[in-house]
Tab-separated table of C-alpha atoms in Angstrom:
chain	number	residue	atom	x	y	z
Y	1	MET	CA	24.206	35.508	-48.446
Y	2	SER	CA	26.075	32.373	-49.472
Y	3	ARG	CA	24.791	28.828	-49.188
Y	4	ARG	CA	27.660	28.152	-46.613
Y	5	ARG	CA	26.769	31.180	-44.307
Y	6	CYS	CA	23.055	30.080	-44.548
Y	7	TRP	CA	23.724	26.653	-42.938
Y	8	PRO	CA	23.765	27.645	-39.288
Y	9	LEU	CA	20.419	29.676	-39.784
Y	10	LEU	CA	18.784	26.626	-41.384
Y	11	ALA	CA	20.106	24.107	-38.736
Y	12	LEU	CA	19.008	25.893	-35.971
Y	13	PRO	CA	15.315	25.203	-36.349
Y	14	LEU	CA	15.926	21.614	-36.886
Y	15	LEU	CA	18.164	21.269	-33.842
Y	16	ALA	CA	15.361	22.765	-31.533
Y	17	LEU	CA	12.468	20.914	-33.121
Y	18	PRO	CA	12.789	17.710	-30.728
Y	19	LEU	CA	13.092	20.071	-27.840
Y	20	LEU	CA	10.137	22.247	-28.908
Y	21	LEU	CA	8.201	18.784	-29.406
Y	22	SER	CA	9.132	17.571	-26.044
Y	23	GLY	CA	7.905	20.722	-24.713
Y	24	CYS	CA	4.689	20.385	-26.543
Y	25	PHE	CA	3.569	16.818	-25.867
Y	26	GLY	CA	5.904	16.031	-22.835
Y	27	GLY	CA	5.030	16.783	-19.300
Y	28	ASN	CA	7.257	17.163	-16.031
Y	29	LEU	CA	5.846	14.706	-13.363
Y	30	ARG	CA	4.407	16.482	-10.410
Y	31	PRO	CA	5.276	14.773	-7.383
Y	32	LEU	CA	2.697	14.366	-4.425
Y	33	PRO	CA	4.969	15.658	-1.636
Y	34	GLY	CA	2.894	14.467	1.260
Y	35	LEU	CA	2.276	11.027	0.143
Y	36	ASN	CA	6.018	10.943	-0.797
Y	37	GLN	CA	7.276	11.965	2.537
Y	38	ARG	CA	4.980	9.191	3.895
Y	39	LEU	CA	6.533	6.649	1.518
Y	40	ALA	CA	10.094	7.659	2.616
Y	41	GLN	CA	9.397	6.623	6.048
Y	42	LEU	CA	8.757	3.316	5.092
Y	43	GLY	CA	12.354	2.867	3.839
Y	44	ALA	CA	13.274	1.131	0.853
Y	45	SER	CA	10.486	0.272	-1.395
Y	46	HIS	CA	9.608	-1.439	-4.720
Y	47	ASP	CA	6.802	-3.056	-6.728
Y	48	PRO	CA	4.112	-0.572	-6.606
Y	49	GLN	CA	0.544	-1.016	-7.937
Y	50	LEU	CA	-2.328	1.570	-8.017
Y	51	SER	CA	-5.830	0.597	-7.800
Y	52	GLY	CA	-8.809	3.129	-6.665
Y	53	ARG	CA	-7.529	5.030	-3.379
Y	54	TRP	CA	-4.965	2.560	-2.770
Y	55	LEU	CA	-1.447	2.078	-3.167
Y	56	VAL	CA	0.334	-1.420	-2.490
Y	57	LEU	CA	3.885	-1.851	-2.495
Y	58	ILE	CA	6.882	-4.064	-0.745
Y	59	ALA	CA	8.821	-1.861	1.790
Y	60	GLY	CA	11.101	-2.141	4.663
Y	61	ARG	CA	14.292	-1.360	6.432
Y	62	GLN	CA	17.542	-3.450	6.891
Y	63	GLY	CA	16.388	-6.402	4.619
Y	64	ARG	CA	12.957	-7.008	6.530
Y	65	GLN	CA	10.349	-6.467	3.715
Y	66	GLN	CA	6.808	-6.304	4.070
Y	67	VAL	CA	3.486	-5.691	2.197
Y	68	GLN	CA	2.411	-1.966	3.069
Y	69	LEU	CA	-1.043	-0.670	2.034
Y	70	LEU	CA	-1.554	2.982	1.788
Y	71	ASP	CA	-4.731	4.838	1.794
Y	72	LEU	CA	-4.041	7.722	-0.601
Y	73	GLU	CA	-6.930	9.633	0.492
Y	74	ARG	CA	-6.027	9.638	4.048
Y	75	GLY	CA	-2.368	9.551	3.378
Y	76	LEU	CA	-2.111	6.462	5.953
Y	77	PRO	CA	-0.635	3.000	5.865
Y	78	VAL	CA	-3.552	0.570	6.759
Y	79	PRO	CA	-2.735	-2.563	9.047
Y	80	LEU	CA	-2.660	-6.001	7.454
Y	81	PRO	CA	-3.213	-8.374	10.175
Y	82	GLY	CA	-2.628	-12.056	8.997
Y	83	LEU	CA	-0.838	-11.256	5.719
Y	84	ASN	CA	2.933	-10.367	6.703
Y	85	ARG	CA	4.816	-13.271	7.994
Y	86	ALA	CA	8.096	-13.325	9.675
Y	87	ASP	CA	9.150	-16.628	7.868
Y	88	SER	CA	8.409	-15.176	4.218
Y	89	GLN	CA	9.601	-12.440	2.054
Y	90	PRO	CA	7.387	-10.722	-0.535
Y	91	ILE	CA	8.243	-10.634	-3.981
Y	92	SER	CA	5.116	-8.829	-5.813
Y	93	VAL	CA	1.909	-7.738	-4.714
Y	94	ALA	CA	-1.281	-6.429	-6.263
Y	95	VAL	CA	-4.721	-4.710	-4.906
Y	96	ASP	CA	-8.378	-4.423	-5.999
Y	97	GLN	CA	-9.945	-1.036	-5.962
Y	98	GLN	CA	-11.964	-1.689	-2.874
Y	99	GLY	CA	-8.621	-2.360	-0.870
Y	100	GLU	CA	-10.263	-5.574	0.042
Y	101	ARG	CA	-8.313	-8.216	-2.010
Y	102	LEU	CA	-4.682	-8.477	-2.061
Y	103	VAL	CA	-2.555	-11.029	-4.182
Y	104	VAL	CA	0.803	-11.744	-3.072
Y	105	VAL	CA	3.960	-13.830	-4.450
Y	106	ARG	CA	6.028	-14.499	-1.502
Y	107	GLN	CA	9.086	-16.650	-0.718
Y	108	ARG	CA	8.920	-19.077	1.873
Y	109	ASP	CA	11.419	-21.537	2.949
Y	110	ASP	CA	12.384	-22.612	-0.541
Y	111	ARG	CA	9.072	-22.343	-1.993
Y	112	THR	CA	7.622	-19.386	-4.034
Y	113	GLU	CA	3.841	-19.327	-3.263
Y	114	LEU	CA	0.998	-17.249	-4.488
Y	115	VAL	CA	-1.518	-16.263	-2.035
Y	116	LEU	CA	-5.097	-14.517	-2.061
Y	117	HIS	CA	-5.554	-12.368	0.977
Y	118	ARG	CA	-9.257	-10.925	1.978
Y	119	ARG	CA	-8.800	-8.016	4.262
Y	120	SER	CA	-12.192	-8.197	5.677
Y	121	LEU	CA	-11.397	-11.799	6.841
Y	122	MET	CA	-7.976	-11.081	7.936
Y	123	ALA	CA	-7.120	-14.501	6.126
Y	124	SER	CA	-4.952	-15.698	3.373
Y	125	GLU	CA	-5.233	-18.770	1.112
Y	126	ALA	CA	-2.801	-20.318	-1.329
Y	127	ILE	CA	-3.752	-20.274	-4.968
Y	128	PRO	CA	-2.193	-23.309	-6.681
Y	129	ILE	CA	-0.319	-23.046	-10.062
Y	130	GLU	CA	-1.246	-25.372	-12.420
Y	131	PRO	CA	0.651	-27.001	-14.259
Y	132	ALA	CA	3.377	-26.374	-11.790
Y	133	GLY	CA	5.535	-23.252	-12.196
Y	134	ILE	CA	7.200	-20.394	-10.095
Y	135	PRO	CA	5.213	-17.410	-10.027
Y	136	ARG	CA	6.931	-13.829	-10.168
Y	137	GLY	CA	4.782	-10.662	-11.409
Y	138	ILE	CA	1.092	-10.364	-11.217
Y	139	ASN	CA	-1.576	-7.739	-11.713
Y	140	LEU	CA	-5.104	-7.665	-10.752
Y	141	SER	CA	-8.205	-6.207	-12.515
Y	142	ALA	CA	-9.833	-3.430	-10.571
Y	143	ASP	CA	-12.905	-5.564	-9.268
Y	144	GLY	CA	-10.352	-7.950	-7.907
Y	145	ARG	CA	-11.888	-10.923	-10.003
Y	146	LEU	CA	-9.400	-11.380	-12.711
Y	147	LEU	CA	-5.603	-11.943	-12.042
Y	148	ALA	CA	-2.606	-12.397	-14.473
Y	149	VAL	CA	0.228	-14.040	-13.186
Y	150	GLU	CA	3.861	-14.382	-14.697
Y	151	VAL	CA	4.789	-18.045	-14.107
Y	152	SER	CA	8.241	-19.579	-14.902
Y	153	ARG	CA	7.646	-23.130	-16.524
Y	154	GLY	CA	10.665	-25.204	-17.974
Y	155	GLY	CA	12.754	-22.130	-18.658
Y	156	LEU	CA	10.015	-20.209	-20.288
Y	157	TRP	CA	7.913	-17.134	-18.886
Y	158	GLN	CA	4.193	-17.740	-19.419
Y	159	VAL	CA	1.276	-15.642	-18.383
Y	160	ASP	CA	-1.664	-17.313	-16.620
Y	161	LEU	CA	-5.001	-15.805	-16.320
Y	162	LEU	CA	-7.237	-16.862	-13.240
Y	163	GLN	CA	-10.689	-15.857	-12.547
Y	164	LEU	CA	-11.011	-15.624	-9.162
Y	165	PRO	CA	-14.172	-16.652	-7.189
S	274	MET	CA	-3.458	-16.850	-36.775
S	275	LEU	CA	-4.798	-15.195	-33.817
S	276	SER	CA	-7.319	-17.479	-31.981
S	277	ALA	CA	-9.473	-16.834	-28.787
S	278	GLY	CA	-8.062	-18.001	-25.236
S	279	ILE	CA	-9.545	-21.187	-24.253
S	280	LEU	CA	-10.957	-22.011	-20.833
S	281	LEU	CA	-8.563	-25.151	-19.434
S	282	THR	CA	-9.873	-26.198	-16.107
S	283	ALA	CA	-12.873	-25.456	-14.213
S	284	CYS	CA	-12.473	-25.618	-10.316
S	285	GLY	CA	-9.612	-25.852	-8.267
S	286	PRO	CA	-9.516	-25.639	-4.406
S	287	LEU	CA	-10.496	-21.781	-4.405
S	288	GLY	CA	-13.056	-22.311	-7.020
S	289	LEU	CA	-10.600	-20.841	-9.594
S	290	ARG	CA	-11.305	-20.708	-13.324
S	291	ARG	CA	-7.998	-20.879	-15.509
S	292	GLN	CA	-7.494	-19.259	-18.774
S	293	PRO	CA	-4.278	-19.080	-20.500
S	294	ALA	CA	-3.305	-15.663	-22.041
S	295	ALA	CA	-4.741	-15.477	-25.592
S	296	PRO	CA	-2.342	-17.208	-27.741
S	297	LEU	CA	-0.540	-15.485	-30.679
S	298	GLY	CA	-0.522	-18.642	-32.912
S	299	LEU	CA	3.409	-18.267	-32.993
S	300	GLY	CA	4.328	-21.495	-30.820
S	301	ALA	CA	5.732	-21.468	-27.441
S	302	GLU	CA	7.220	-18.046	-26.736
S	303	THR	CA	8.275	-16.165	-23.485
S	304	ARG	CA	5.611	-13.551	-22.158
S	305	GLU	CA	6.472	-11.366	-19.157
S	306	GLN	CA	4.994	-8.502	-16.971
S	307	PRO	CA	1.459	-8.884	-17.649
S	308	ALA	CA	-0.881	-5.860	-16.796
S	309	LEU	CA	-4.892	-5.839	-17.319
S	310	SER	CA	-6.856	-2.864	-17.877
S	311	GLY	CA	-9.121	-1.886	-14.744
S	312	ASP	CA	-12.225	-3.590	-16.463
S	313	GLY	CA	-10.147	-6.612	-17.283
S	314	ARG	CA	-10.842	-6.490	-21.129
S	315	LEU	CA	-7.327	-5.683	-22.052
S	316	LEU	CA	-3.858	-7.412	-21.635
S	317	ALA	CA	-0.562	-6.152	-22.039
S	318	SER	CA	2.655	-8.090	-21.799
S	319	LEU	CA	6.187	-8.072	-23.114
S	320	VAL	CA	7.319	-10.578	-25.970
S	321	GLU	CA	10.286	-10.979	-28.151
S	322	ARG	CA	9.902	-9.391	-31.504
S	323	GLY	CA	13.112	-9.515	-33.764
S	324	GLY	CA	15.230	-10.298	-30.586
S	325	ARG	CA	13.808	-7.089	-28.756
S	326	THR	CA	11.363	-6.914	-25.914
S	327	THR	CA	8.421	-5.239	-27.059
S	328	VAL	CA	4.910	-4.453	-25.487
S	329	LEU	CA	1.963	-6.140	-26.957
S	330	LEU	CA	-1.446	-5.339	-26.349
S	331	GLN	CA	-4.437	-7.734	-26.939
S	332	ASP	CA	-7.845	-8.172	-26.300
S	333	ARG	CA	-8.082	-10.889	-23.794
S	334	ARG	CA	-10.916	-12.764	-24.959
S	335	SER	CA	-10.374	-12.600	-28.690
S	336	GLY	CA	-6.535	-12.532	-28.470
S	337	GLN	CA	-6.597	-9.727	-31.238
S	338	VAL	CA	-3.643	-7.600	-31.270
S	339	LEU	CA	-4.597	-3.959	-30.963
S	340	PRO	CA	-2.192	-1.327	-32.630
S	341	LEU	CA	0.223	1.039	-30.641
S	342	ARG	CA	1.268	3.632	-33.088
S	343	HIS	CA	4.440	4.975	-31.156
S	344	LEU	CA	5.568	1.601	-29.354
S	345	ARG	CA	7.383	-0.220	-32.383
S	346	ARG	CA	10.677	1.253	-31.443
S	347	GLN	CA	12.873	2.199	-28.236
S	348	GLN	CA	13.014	-1.146	-27.048
S	349	PRO	CA	13.529	-2.901	-24.662
S	350	HIS	CA	10.086	-1.915	-23.453
S	351	SER	CA	9.343	-2.844	-19.654
S	352	SER	CA	6.482	-2.585	-17.092
S	353	PRO	CA	3.628	-1.871	-19.023
S	354	SER	CA	0.588	-0.413	-17.151
S	355	LEU	CA	-3.035	0.186	-18.280
S	356	SER	CA	-5.612	2.319	-17.300
S	357	TRP	CA	-9.289	1.700	-16.925
S	358	THR	CA	-10.369	1.117	-20.367
S	359	GLY	CA	-6.892	0.562	-21.707
S	360	ARG	CA	-7.022	4.176	-23.431
S	361	TYR	CA	-3.736	4.908	-21.837
S	362	LEU	CA	-0.576	2.571	-21.724
S	363	ALA	CA	2.341	3.718	-19.593
S	364	VAL	CA	5.524	1.764	-20.260
S	365	LEU	CA	9.221	2.197	-19.837
S	366	VAL	CA	11.276	2.575	-23.242
S	367	GLN	CA	14.778	2.895	-23.791
S	368	GLN	CA	16.200	6.454	-24.582
S	369	GLY	CA	19.579	6.328	-25.365
S	370	PRO	CA	21.579	4.825	-22.080
S	371	HIS	CA	18.281	5.598	-20.023
S	372	ARG	CA	15.082	4.493	-19.316
S	373	GLN	CA	12.045	6.826	-20.174
S	374	ALA	CA	8.749	6.786	-19.151
S	375	VAL	CA	6.246	7.315	-21.603
S	376	ILE	CA	2.215	7.252	-21.919
S	377	GLU	CA	0.417	6.326	-25.172
S	378	ASP	CA	-2.884	7.869	-25.293
S	379	ARG	CA	-4.761	5.329	-27.775
S	380	ALA	CA	-7.667	7.750	-28.209
S	381	SER	CA	-5.832	10.682	-29.389
S	382	GLY	CA	-2.781	8.808	-30.944
S	383	ARG	CA	-0.386	10.842	-28.984
S	384	LEU	CA	2.675	9.888	-27.186
S	385	GLN	CA	3.453	11.370	-23.913
S	386	PRO	CA	6.939	11.467	-22.500
S	387	LEU	CA	7.258	11.958	-18.778
S	388	PHE	CA	10.062	13.571	-17.498
S	389	LEU	CA	11.292	12.506	-14.006
S	390	PRO	CA	13.565	14.759	-11.709
S	391	ALA	CA	17.233	14.645	-12.789
S	392	GLY	CA	19.285	11.602	-11.937
S	393	ARG	CA	16.507	9.219	-11.042
S	394	GLU	CA	16.266	6.324	-13.376
S	395	PRO	CA	12.699	4.418	-13.404
S	396	GLN	CA	12.422	0.970	-12.683
S	397	ARG	CA	8.844	0.042	-12.778
S	398	LEU	CA	5.487	1.734	-13.337
S	399	SER	CA	2.192	1.754	-12.036
S	400	LEU	CA	-0.865	3.868	-13.726
S	401	ALA	CA	-3.801	4.464	-11.528
S	402	PRO	CA	-6.837	3.021	-13.406
S	403	ASP	CA	-8.496	6.400	-13.692
S	404	GLY	CA	-5.079	7.793	-14.919
S	405	ARG	CA	-4.734	10.524	-12.343
S	406	ARG	CA	-1.831	9.182	-10.627
S	407	LEU	CA	1.625	7.429	-11.632
S	408	ALA	CA	3.605	5.301	-9.018
S	409	VAL	CA	7.319	5.176	-10.239
S	410	GLU	CA	9.879	2.739	-8.854
S	411	LEU	CA	13.034	4.703	-8.921
S	412	LEU	CA	16.746	3.857	-8.319
S	413	ASP	CA	18.221	6.647	-6.209
S	414	ASN	CA	21.795	6.122	-5.228
S	415	GLY	CA	21.466	2.315	-5.517
S	416	GLN	CA	18.339	2.223	-3.500
S	417	ARG	CA	14.895	1.202	-5.117
S	418	ARG	CA	12.303	3.845	-3.584
S	419	VAL	CA	8.753	4.213	-4.879
S	420	GLU	CA	7.188	7.962	-5.654
S	421	LEU	CA	3.832	9.047	-6.515
S	422	PHE	CA	3.237	11.824	-9.316
S	423	ASP	CA	-0.114	13.666	-10.170
S	424	LEU	CA	-1.076	13.287	-13.641
S	425	SER	CA	-4.265	15.130	-13.509
S	426	ALA	CA	-2.769	17.983	-15.494
S	427	LEU	CA	-1.397	15.840	-18.357
S	428	LEU	CA	-4.261	13.448	-18.839
S	429	GLU	CA	-8.101	13.389	-18.994
S	430	PRO	CA	-9.411	10.888	-16.636
S	431	ASP	CA	-10.192	7.439	-17.749
S	432	LEU	CA	-13.113	6.796	-15.647
S	433	ALA	CA	-15.154	3.731	-14.970
S	434	PRO	CA	-18.952	3.740	-16.060
S	435	GLY	CA	-20.716	5.392	-13.430
S	436	GLN	CA	-17.563	7.039	-11.788
S	437	LEU	CA	-17.753	10.437	-10.840
S	438	GLN	CA	-15.095	12.875	-12.298
S	439	SER	CA	-14.746	15.002	-8.902
S	440	GLY	CA	-14.237	13.345	-5.426
S	441	GLY	CA	-12.452	10.182	-4.533
S	442	GLY	CA	-14.275	8.034	-7.073
S	443	PRO	CA	-14.337	4.228	-6.306
S	444	GLY	CA	-12.360	2.346	-3.385
S	445	VAL	CA	-14.558	3.068	-0.559
S	446	ALA	CA	-12.874	1.348	2.428
S	447	PRO	CA	-14.679	-2.147	3.393
């Protein structure tokens, strides 16, 4: 067989290699239909964080966005008395693995504030940003004691780590 | 040179202890989208490397940069998320014109591409600390929507010490 005629035969395995590799090492994500149906009922949603049996996210309809906490074992949203306020818009949210501590960045009037909410107390308190800055993204360790905050200061994004009491 | 993070101030109104993210010794640089491992030992964040947004994994206390075998390319990276010990790092990478969710398994050295249903563009990820589930914020017909996916057939669990492999694990309602 001439060299020119062999080319397609040689090229075929090379072209198929990426597909074979993706088949071996990749994975089609398997949706969780029951929980996804529950999530769809909340309307548009964003900024999810998973911890333990909990999923926290921001969701709502017609521009009215709220922090929502879902118990994934029961497949149900959990009430959050004392957290969502009519005069504020949540930007990002995190939860610990006990579902007890929630940290929220929210816009209230013309301020962006960082708050720690304890579910058992139904109470929130502000976490000061020092030196002053504007918080955006947050992430919480599973025990809820260590908080990483993305803060804008003087045009630069920085990461602060805070040990919570 | 890498150096340990320094405790800045002792107590605020909440009794907070502040610690800057472990410095890189490269002067002031922008750092975004922090993600802690479930045990709080590791910190992933996004930094600029050669003008490209790249995920960086560090030991939180020492600042030591930990190697990521597969994540030196396919920038910009976004939305890093870590499992309990940091064995798994989920992140969005650029694959041609699309964003692709991938998980690097630091224990086996494998990269696991995750294929979403067609036509849905991932915007943000959150990996459950035990590695069993992934929450993905998707853009679907211009609307942001969060969906949950089961990873239990793809990943070994990354469990906290003492956590049972079967059952609900941690997270008993208060």
